[in-house]
PDB file of C-alpha atoms in Angstrom:
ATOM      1  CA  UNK A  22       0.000   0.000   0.000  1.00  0.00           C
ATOM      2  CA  UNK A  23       2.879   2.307   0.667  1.00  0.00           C
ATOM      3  CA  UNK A  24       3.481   2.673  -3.260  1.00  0.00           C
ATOM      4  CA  UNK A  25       0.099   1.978  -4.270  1.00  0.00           C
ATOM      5  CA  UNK A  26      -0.393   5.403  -5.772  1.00  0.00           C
ATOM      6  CA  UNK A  27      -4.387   4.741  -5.596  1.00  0.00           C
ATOM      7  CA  UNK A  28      -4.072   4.581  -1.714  1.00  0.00           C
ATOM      8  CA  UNK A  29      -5.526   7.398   0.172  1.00  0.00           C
ATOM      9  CA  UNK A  30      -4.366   6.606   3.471  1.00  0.00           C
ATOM     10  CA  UNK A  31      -1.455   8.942   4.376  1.00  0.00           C
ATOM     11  CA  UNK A  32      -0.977   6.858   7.627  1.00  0.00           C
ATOM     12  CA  UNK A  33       1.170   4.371   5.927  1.00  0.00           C
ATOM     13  CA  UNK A  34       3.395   7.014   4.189  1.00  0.00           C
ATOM     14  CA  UNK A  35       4.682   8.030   7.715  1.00  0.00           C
ATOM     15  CA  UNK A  36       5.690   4.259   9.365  1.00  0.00           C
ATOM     16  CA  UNK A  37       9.062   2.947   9.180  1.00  0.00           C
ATOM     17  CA  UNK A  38       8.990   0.116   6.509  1.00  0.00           C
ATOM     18  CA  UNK A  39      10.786  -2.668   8.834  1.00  0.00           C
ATOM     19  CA  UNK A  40      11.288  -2.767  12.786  1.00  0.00           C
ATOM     20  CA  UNK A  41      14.691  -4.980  14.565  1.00  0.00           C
ATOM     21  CA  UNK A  42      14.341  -7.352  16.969  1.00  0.00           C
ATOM     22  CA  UNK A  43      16.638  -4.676  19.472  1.00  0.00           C
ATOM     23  CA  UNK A  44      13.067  -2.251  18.873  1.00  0.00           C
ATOM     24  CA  UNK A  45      11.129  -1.580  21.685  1.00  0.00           C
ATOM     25  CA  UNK A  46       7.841  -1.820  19.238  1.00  0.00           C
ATOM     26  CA  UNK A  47       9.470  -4.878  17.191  1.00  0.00           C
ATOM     27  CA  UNK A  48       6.096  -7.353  17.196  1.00  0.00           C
ATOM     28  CA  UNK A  49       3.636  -4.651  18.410  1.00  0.00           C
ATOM     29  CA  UNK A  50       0.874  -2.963  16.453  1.00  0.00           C
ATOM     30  CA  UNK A  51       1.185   0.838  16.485  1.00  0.00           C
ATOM     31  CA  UNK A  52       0.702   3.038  19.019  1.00  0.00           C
ATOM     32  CA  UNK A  53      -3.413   4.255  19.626  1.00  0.00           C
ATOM     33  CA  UNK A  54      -4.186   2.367  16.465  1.00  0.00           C
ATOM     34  CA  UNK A  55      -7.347  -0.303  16.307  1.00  0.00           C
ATOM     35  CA  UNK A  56      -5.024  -3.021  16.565  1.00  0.00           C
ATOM     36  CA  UNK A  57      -3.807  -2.048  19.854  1.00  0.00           C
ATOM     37  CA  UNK A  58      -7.245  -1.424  21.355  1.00  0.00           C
ATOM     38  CA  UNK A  59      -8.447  -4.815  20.050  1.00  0.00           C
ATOM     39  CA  UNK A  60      -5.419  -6.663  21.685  1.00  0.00           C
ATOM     40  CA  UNK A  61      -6.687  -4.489  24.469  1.00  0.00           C
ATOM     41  CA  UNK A  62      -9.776  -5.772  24.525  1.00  0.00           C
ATOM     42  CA  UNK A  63      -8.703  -9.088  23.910  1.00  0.00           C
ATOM     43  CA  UNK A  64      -6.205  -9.571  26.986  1.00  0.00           C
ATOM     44  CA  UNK A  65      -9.549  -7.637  29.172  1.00  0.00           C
ATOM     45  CA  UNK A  66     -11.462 -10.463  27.926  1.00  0.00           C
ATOM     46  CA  UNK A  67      -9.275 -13.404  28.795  1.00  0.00           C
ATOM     47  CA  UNK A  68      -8.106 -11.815  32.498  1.00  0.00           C
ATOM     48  CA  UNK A  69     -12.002 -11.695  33.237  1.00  0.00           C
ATOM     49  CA  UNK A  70     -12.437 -15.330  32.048  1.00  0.00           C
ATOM     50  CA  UNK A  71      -9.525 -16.142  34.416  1.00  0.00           C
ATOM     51  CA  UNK A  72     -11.249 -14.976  37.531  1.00  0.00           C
ATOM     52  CA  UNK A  73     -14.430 -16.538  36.977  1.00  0.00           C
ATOM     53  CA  UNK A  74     -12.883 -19.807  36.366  1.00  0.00           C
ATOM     54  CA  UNK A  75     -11.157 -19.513  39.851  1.00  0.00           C
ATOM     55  CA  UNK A  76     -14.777 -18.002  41.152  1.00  0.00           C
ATOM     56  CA  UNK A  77     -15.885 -21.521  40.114  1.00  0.00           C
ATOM     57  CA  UNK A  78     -12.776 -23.870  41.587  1.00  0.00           C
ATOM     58  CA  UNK A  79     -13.155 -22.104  45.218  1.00  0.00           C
ATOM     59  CA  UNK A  80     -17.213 -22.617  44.840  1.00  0.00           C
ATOM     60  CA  UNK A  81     -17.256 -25.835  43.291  1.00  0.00           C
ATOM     61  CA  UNK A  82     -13.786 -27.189  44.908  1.00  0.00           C
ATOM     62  CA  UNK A  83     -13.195 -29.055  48.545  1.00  0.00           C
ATOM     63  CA  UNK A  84     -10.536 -27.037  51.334  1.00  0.00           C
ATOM     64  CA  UNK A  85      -7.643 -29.382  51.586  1.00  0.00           C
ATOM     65  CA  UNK A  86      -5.287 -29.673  54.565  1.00  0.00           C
ATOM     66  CA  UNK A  87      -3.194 -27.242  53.473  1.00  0.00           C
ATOM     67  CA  UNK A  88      -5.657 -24.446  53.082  1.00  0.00           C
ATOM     68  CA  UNK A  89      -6.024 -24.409  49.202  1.00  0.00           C
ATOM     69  CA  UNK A  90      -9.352 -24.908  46.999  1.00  0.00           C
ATOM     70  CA  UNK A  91      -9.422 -28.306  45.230  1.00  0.00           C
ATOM     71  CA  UNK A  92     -10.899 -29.717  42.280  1.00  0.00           C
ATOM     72  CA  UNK A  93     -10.788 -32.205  39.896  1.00  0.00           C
ATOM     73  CA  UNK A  94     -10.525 -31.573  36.131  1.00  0.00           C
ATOM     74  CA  UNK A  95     -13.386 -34.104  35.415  1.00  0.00           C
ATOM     75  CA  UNK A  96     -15.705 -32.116  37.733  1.00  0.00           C
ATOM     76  CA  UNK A  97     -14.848 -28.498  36.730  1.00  0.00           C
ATOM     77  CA  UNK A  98     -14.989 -29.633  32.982  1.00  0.00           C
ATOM     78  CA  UNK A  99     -18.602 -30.558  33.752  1.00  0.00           C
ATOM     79  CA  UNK A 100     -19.560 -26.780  35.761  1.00  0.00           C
ATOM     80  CA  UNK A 101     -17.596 -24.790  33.606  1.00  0.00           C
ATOM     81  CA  UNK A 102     -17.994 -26.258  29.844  1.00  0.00           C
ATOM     82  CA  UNK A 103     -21.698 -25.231  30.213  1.00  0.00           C
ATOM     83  CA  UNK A 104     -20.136 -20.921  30.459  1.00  0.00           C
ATOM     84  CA  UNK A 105     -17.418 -21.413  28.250  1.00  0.00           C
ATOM     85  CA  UNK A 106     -16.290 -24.004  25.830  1.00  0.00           C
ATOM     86  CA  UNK A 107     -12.474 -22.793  26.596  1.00  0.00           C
ATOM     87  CA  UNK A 108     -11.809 -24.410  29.911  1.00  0.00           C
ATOM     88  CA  UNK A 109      -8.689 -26.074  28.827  1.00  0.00           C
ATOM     89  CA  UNK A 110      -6.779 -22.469  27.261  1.00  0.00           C
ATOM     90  CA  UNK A 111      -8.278 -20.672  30.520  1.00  0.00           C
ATOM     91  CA  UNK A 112      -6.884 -22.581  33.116  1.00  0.00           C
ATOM     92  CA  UNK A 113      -3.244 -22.606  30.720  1.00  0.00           C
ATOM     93  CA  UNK A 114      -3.200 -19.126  31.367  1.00  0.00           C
ATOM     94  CA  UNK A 115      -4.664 -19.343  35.035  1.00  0.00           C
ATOM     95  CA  UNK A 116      -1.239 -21.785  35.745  1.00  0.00           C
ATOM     96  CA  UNK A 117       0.969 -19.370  33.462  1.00  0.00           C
ATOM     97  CA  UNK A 118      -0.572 -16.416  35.855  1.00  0.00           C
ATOM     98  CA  UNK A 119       0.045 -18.322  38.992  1.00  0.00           C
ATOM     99  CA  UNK A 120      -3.561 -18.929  40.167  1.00  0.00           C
ATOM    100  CA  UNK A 121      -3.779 -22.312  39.482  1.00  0.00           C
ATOM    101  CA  UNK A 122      -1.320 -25.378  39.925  1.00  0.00           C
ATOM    102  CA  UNK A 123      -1.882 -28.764  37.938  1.00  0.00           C
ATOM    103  CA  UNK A 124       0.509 -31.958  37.330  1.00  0.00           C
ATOM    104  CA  UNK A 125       0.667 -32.374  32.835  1.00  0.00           C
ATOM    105  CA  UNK A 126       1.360 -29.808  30.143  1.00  0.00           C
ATOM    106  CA  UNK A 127      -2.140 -30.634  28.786  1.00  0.00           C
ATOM    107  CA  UNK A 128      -5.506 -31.890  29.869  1.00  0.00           C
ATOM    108  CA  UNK A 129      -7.870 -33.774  27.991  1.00  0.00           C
ATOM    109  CA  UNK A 130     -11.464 -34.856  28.926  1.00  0.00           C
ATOM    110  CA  UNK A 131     -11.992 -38.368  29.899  1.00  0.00           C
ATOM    111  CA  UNK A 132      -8.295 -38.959  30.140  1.00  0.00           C
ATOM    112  CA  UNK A 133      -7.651 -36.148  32.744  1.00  0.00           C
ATOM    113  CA  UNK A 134     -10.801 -36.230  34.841  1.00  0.00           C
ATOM    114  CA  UNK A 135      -9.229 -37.339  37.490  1.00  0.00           C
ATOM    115  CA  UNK A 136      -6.165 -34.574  37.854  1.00  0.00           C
ATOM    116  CA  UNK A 137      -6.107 -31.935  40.591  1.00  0.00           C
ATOM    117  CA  UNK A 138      -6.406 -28.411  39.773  1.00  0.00           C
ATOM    118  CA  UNK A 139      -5.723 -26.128  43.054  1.00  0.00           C
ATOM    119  CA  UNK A 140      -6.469 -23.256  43.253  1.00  0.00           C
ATOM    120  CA  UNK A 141      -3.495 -20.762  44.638  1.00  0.00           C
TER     121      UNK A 141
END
């Protein structure tokens, strides 16, 4: 688009043509631009998702000795697949947050009911 000489979009005129890995913007969209806000929106989205799905581990989940909610993958699968059908990628970033500690890189239903997901 930047030699497109149909374009009317003088935004592209004034961006640099190719960012380093050393740039502080290198893999980022553009500062106040629609891209931005929807990544925005995006990362708003998925933080919100994370806190219901530990809303549902410490009302659905049993206190263990040690003070920390308990549940088990089979039984949260079954509450929480009915409000979201992205249970699995949720509590991924839940562990990757530190809100949530399970044994396996992955879980899979019927294979993983029984695994422990505590809530931290």
């Amino acid at each position: 688009q930047r030699k497109n000489p149909f374009s009317s979009d003088d935004r592209l005129v004034s961006k640099p043509v190719h960012t380093h890995r050393g740039d502080p913007t290198y893999g980022r969209p553009p500062e106040g631009s629609r891209t931005e806000q929807r990544g925005k929106d995006a990362h708003s989205h998925v933080g919100k998702e994370v806190e219901e799905l530990c809303l549902i581990i410490r009302s659905t989940g049993e206190v263990g000795e040690d003070g920390h909610v308990s549940v088990t993958f089979g039984q949260l699968f079954e509450t929480y697949v009915t409000i979201s059908n992205k249970v699995v990628g949720i509590l991924l970033r839940a562990r990757k947050h530190g809100l949530v500690h399970f044994e396996g890189e992955m879980l899979w239903q019927g294979k993983d009911d029984d695994v422990v997901i505590t809530l931290l």
